[in-house]
mmCIF file of C-alpha atoms in Angstrom:
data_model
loop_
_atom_site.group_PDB
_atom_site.id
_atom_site.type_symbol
_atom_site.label_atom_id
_atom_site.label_comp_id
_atom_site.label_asym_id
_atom_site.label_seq_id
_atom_site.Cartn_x
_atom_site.Cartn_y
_atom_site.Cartn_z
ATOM 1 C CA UNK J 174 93.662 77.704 102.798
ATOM 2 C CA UNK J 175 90.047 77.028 101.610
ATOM 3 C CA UNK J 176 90.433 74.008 99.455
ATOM 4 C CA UNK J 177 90.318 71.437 101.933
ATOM 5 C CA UNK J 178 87.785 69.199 100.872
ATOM 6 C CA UNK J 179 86.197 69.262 97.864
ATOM 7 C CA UNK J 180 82.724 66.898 97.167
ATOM 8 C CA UNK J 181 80.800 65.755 94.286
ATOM 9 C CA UNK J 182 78.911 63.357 92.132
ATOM 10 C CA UNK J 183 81.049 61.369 89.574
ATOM 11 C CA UNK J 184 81.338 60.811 85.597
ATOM 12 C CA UNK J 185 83.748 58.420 85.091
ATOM 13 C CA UNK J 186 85.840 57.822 81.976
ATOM 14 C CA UNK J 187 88.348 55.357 80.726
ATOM 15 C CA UNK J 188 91.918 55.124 79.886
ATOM 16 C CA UNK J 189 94.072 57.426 77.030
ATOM 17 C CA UNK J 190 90.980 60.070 76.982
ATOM 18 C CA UNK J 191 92.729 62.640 75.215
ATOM 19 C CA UNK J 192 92.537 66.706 74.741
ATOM 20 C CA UNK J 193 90.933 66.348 71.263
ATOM 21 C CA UNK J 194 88.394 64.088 73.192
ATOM 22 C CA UNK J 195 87.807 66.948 76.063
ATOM 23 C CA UNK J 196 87.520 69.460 73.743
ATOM 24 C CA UNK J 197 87.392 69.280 69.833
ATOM 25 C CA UNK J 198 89.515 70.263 67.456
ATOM 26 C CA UNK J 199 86.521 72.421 66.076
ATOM 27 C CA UNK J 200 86.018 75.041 68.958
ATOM 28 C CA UNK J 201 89.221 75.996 69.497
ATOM 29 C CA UNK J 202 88.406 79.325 67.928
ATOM 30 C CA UNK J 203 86.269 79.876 71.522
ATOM 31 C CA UNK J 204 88.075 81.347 74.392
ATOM 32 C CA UNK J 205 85.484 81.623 76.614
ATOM 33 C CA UNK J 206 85.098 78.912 79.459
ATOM 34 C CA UNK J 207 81.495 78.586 79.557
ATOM 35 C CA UNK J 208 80.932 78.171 76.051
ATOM 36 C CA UNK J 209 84.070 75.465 75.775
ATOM 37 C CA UNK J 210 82.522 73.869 78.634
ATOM 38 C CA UNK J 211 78.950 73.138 76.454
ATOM 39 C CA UNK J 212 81.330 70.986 74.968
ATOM 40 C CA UNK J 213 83.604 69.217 77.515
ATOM 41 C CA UNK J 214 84.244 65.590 76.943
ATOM 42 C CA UNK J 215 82.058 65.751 73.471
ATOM 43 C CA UNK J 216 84.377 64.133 71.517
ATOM 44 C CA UNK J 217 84.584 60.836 73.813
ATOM 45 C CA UNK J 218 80.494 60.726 74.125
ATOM 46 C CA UNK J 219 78.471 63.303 72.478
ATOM 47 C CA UNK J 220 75.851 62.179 75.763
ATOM 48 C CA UNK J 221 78.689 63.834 77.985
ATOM 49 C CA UNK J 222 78.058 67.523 78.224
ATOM 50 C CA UNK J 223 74.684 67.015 79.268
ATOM 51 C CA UNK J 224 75.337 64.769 81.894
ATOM 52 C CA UNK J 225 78.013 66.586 83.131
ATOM 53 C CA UNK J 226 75.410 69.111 84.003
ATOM 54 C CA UNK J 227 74.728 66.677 87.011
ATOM 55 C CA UNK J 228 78.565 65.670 87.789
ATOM 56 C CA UNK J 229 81.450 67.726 88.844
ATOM 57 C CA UNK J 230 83.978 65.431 89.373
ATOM 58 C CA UNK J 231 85.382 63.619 86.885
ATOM 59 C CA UNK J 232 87.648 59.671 87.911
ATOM 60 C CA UNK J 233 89.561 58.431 84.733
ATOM 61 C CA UNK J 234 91.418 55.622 84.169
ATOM 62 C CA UNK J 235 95.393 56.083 83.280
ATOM 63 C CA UNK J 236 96.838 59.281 80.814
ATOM 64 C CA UNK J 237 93.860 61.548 81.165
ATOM 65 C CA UNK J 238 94.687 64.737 79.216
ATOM 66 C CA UNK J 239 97.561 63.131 76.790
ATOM 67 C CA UNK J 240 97.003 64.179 73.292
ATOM 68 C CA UNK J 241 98.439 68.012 72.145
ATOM 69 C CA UNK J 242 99.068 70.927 75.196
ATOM 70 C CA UNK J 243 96.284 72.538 74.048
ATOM 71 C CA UNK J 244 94.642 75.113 77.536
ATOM 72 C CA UNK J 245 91.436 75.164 75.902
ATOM 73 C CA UNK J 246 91.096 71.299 77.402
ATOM 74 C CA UNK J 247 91.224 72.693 81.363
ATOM 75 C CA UNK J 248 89.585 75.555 80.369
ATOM 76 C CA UNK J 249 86.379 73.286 79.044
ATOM 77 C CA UNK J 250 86.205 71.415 82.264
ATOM 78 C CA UNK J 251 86.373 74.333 84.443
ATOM 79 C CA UNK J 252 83.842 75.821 81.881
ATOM 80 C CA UNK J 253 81.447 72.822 82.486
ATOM 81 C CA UNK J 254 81.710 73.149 86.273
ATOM 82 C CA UNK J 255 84.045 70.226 87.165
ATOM 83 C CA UNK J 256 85.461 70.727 90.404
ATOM 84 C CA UNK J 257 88.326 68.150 90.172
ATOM 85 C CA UNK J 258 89.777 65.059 88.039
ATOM 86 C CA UNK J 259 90.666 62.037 89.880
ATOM 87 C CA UNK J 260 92.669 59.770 87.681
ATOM 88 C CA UNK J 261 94.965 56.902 87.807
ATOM 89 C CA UNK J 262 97.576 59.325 85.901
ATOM 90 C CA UNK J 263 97.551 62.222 83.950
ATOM 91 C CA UNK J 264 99.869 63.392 80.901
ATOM 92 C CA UNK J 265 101.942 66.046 82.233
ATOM 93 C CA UNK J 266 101.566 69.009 79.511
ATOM 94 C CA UNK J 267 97.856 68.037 80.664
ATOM 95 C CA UNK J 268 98.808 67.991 84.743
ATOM 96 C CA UNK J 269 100.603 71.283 84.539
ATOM 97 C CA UNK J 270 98.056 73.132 82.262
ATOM 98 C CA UNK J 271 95.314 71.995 84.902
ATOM 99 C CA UNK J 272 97.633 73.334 87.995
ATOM 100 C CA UNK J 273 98.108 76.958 86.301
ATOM 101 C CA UNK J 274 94.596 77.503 85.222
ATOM 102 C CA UNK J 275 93.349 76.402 89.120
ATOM 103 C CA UNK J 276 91.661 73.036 88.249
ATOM 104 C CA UNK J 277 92.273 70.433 90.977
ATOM 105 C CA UNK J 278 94.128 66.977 89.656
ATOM 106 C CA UNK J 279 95.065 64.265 91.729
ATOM 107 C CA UNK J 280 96.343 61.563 91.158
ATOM 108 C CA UNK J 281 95.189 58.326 92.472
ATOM 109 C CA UNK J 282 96.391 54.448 91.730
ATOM 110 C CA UNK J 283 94.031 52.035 91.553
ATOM 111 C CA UNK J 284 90.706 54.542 91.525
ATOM 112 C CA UNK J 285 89.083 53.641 88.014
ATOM 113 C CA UNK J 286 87.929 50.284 89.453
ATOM 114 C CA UNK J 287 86.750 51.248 93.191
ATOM 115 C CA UNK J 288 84.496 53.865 91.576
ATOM 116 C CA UNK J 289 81.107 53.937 89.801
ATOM 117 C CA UNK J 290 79.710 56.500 87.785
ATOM 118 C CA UNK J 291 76.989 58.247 89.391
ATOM 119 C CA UNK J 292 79.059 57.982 92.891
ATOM 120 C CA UNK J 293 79.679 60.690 95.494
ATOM 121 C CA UNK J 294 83.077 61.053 96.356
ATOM 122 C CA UNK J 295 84.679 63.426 98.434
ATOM 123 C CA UNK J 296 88.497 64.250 98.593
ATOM 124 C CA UNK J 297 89.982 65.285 101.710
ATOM 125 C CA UNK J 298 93.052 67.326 100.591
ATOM 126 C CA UNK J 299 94.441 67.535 104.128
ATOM 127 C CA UNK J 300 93.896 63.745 104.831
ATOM 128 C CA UNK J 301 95.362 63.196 101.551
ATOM 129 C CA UNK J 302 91.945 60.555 101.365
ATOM 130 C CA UNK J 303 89.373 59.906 98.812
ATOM 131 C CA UNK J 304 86.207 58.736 100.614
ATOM 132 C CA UNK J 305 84.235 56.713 98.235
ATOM 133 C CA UNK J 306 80.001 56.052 98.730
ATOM 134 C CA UNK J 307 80.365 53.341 100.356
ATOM 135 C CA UNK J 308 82.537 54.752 103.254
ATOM 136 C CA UNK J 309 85.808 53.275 102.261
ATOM 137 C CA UNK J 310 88.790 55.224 101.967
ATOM 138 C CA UNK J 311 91.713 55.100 99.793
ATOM 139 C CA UNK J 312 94.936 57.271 99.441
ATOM 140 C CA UNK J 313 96.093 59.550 96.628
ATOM 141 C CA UNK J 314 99.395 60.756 95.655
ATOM 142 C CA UNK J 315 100.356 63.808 98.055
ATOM 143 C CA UNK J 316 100.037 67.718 96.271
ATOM 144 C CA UNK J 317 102.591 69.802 97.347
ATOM 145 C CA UNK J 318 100.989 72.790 99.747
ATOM 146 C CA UNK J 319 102.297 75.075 96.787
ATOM 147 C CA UNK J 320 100.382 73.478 94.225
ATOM 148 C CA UNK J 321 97.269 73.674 96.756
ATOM 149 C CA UNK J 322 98.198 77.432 96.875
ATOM 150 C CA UNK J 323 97.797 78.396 93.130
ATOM 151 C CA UNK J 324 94.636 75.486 92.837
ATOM 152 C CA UNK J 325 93.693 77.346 95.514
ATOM 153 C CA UNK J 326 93.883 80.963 94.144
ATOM 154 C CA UNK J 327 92.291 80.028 90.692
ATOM 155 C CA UNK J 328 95.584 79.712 88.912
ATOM 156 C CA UNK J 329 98.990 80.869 88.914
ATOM 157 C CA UNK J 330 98.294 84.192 87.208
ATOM 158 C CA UNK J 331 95.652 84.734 89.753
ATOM 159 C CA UNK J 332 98.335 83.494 92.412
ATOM 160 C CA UNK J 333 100.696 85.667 91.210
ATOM 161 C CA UNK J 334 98.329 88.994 90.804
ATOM 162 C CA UNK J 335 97.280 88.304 94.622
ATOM 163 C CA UNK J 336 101.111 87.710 96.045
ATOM 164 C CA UNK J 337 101.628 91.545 93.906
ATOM 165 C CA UNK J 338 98.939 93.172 95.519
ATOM 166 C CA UNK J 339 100.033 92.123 99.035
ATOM 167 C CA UNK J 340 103.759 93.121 98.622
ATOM 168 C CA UNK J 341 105.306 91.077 96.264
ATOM 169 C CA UNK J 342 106.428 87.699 95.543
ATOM 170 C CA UNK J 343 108.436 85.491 98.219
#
């Protein structure tokens, strides 16, 4: 498995930030990653697509992704280059949606307040550890080595094409 450890400089976000927030109502007619990614997060701060030029991990506070179970959400963060959310919870339709398209989400109590924005973190997947600027190190909720798999493989079409290819599905 290659996604062990995943590093990056942070924009952090609040609480309730919602899929109309992530991506607008008003380019859902765009499919295309890159182009919904010009306009990640532009609905909480129109300041945020340009700065996520520099960041490409994104800490939120609890909820991140509640709202409708609209794809083209994950599909603008992956779009803008973010490697990962960290957040203190996620709304599922939002968790799941992340998972299938190959976005990384973890889960991690407590992390809204420990971090800044502008931070490096890095998040050992195998440690099951975030390590945070200034060394210390918390815990995150454990991902399931199958969940790690399809992350892993870019989603779980992509997961699924590659298990095909090499004899089928177990």
């Amino acid at each position: 498995m290659g996604l062990r450890r995943v590093e990056g400089k942070v924009l952090v976000v609040g609480d309730n930030v919602d899929t109309d927030a992530i991506v607008p109502g008003r380019y859902l007619t765009l499919t295309d990653a890159r182009e919904l990614g010009k306009h990640a997060l532009e609905g909480l701060d129109p300041s945020i697509p340009s700065r996520l030029r520099e960041r490409d991990l994104i800490v939120a506070g609890r909820n991140f992704g509640c709202g409708s179970s609209r794809e083209h959400a994950v599909l603008a963060l992956l779009g803008a280059g973010v490697k990962a959310v960290v957040a203190e919870s996620f709304a599922r339709i939002f968790y799941r949606n992340a998972i299938n398209r190959g976005l990384l989400v973890v889960e991690a109590p407590g992390v809204s307040q420990r971090v800044t924005d502008g931070e490096r973190l890095v998040i050992d997947l195998e440690g099951g550890v975030i390590v945070l600027a200034s060394g210390e190190v918390m815990q995150f909720k454990p991902i399931a080595r199958e969940v790690l798999e399809i992350i892993e493989a870019g989603g779980l079409i992509e997961r699924l094409r590659k298990e095909l290819r090499h004899g089928g599905v177990q």
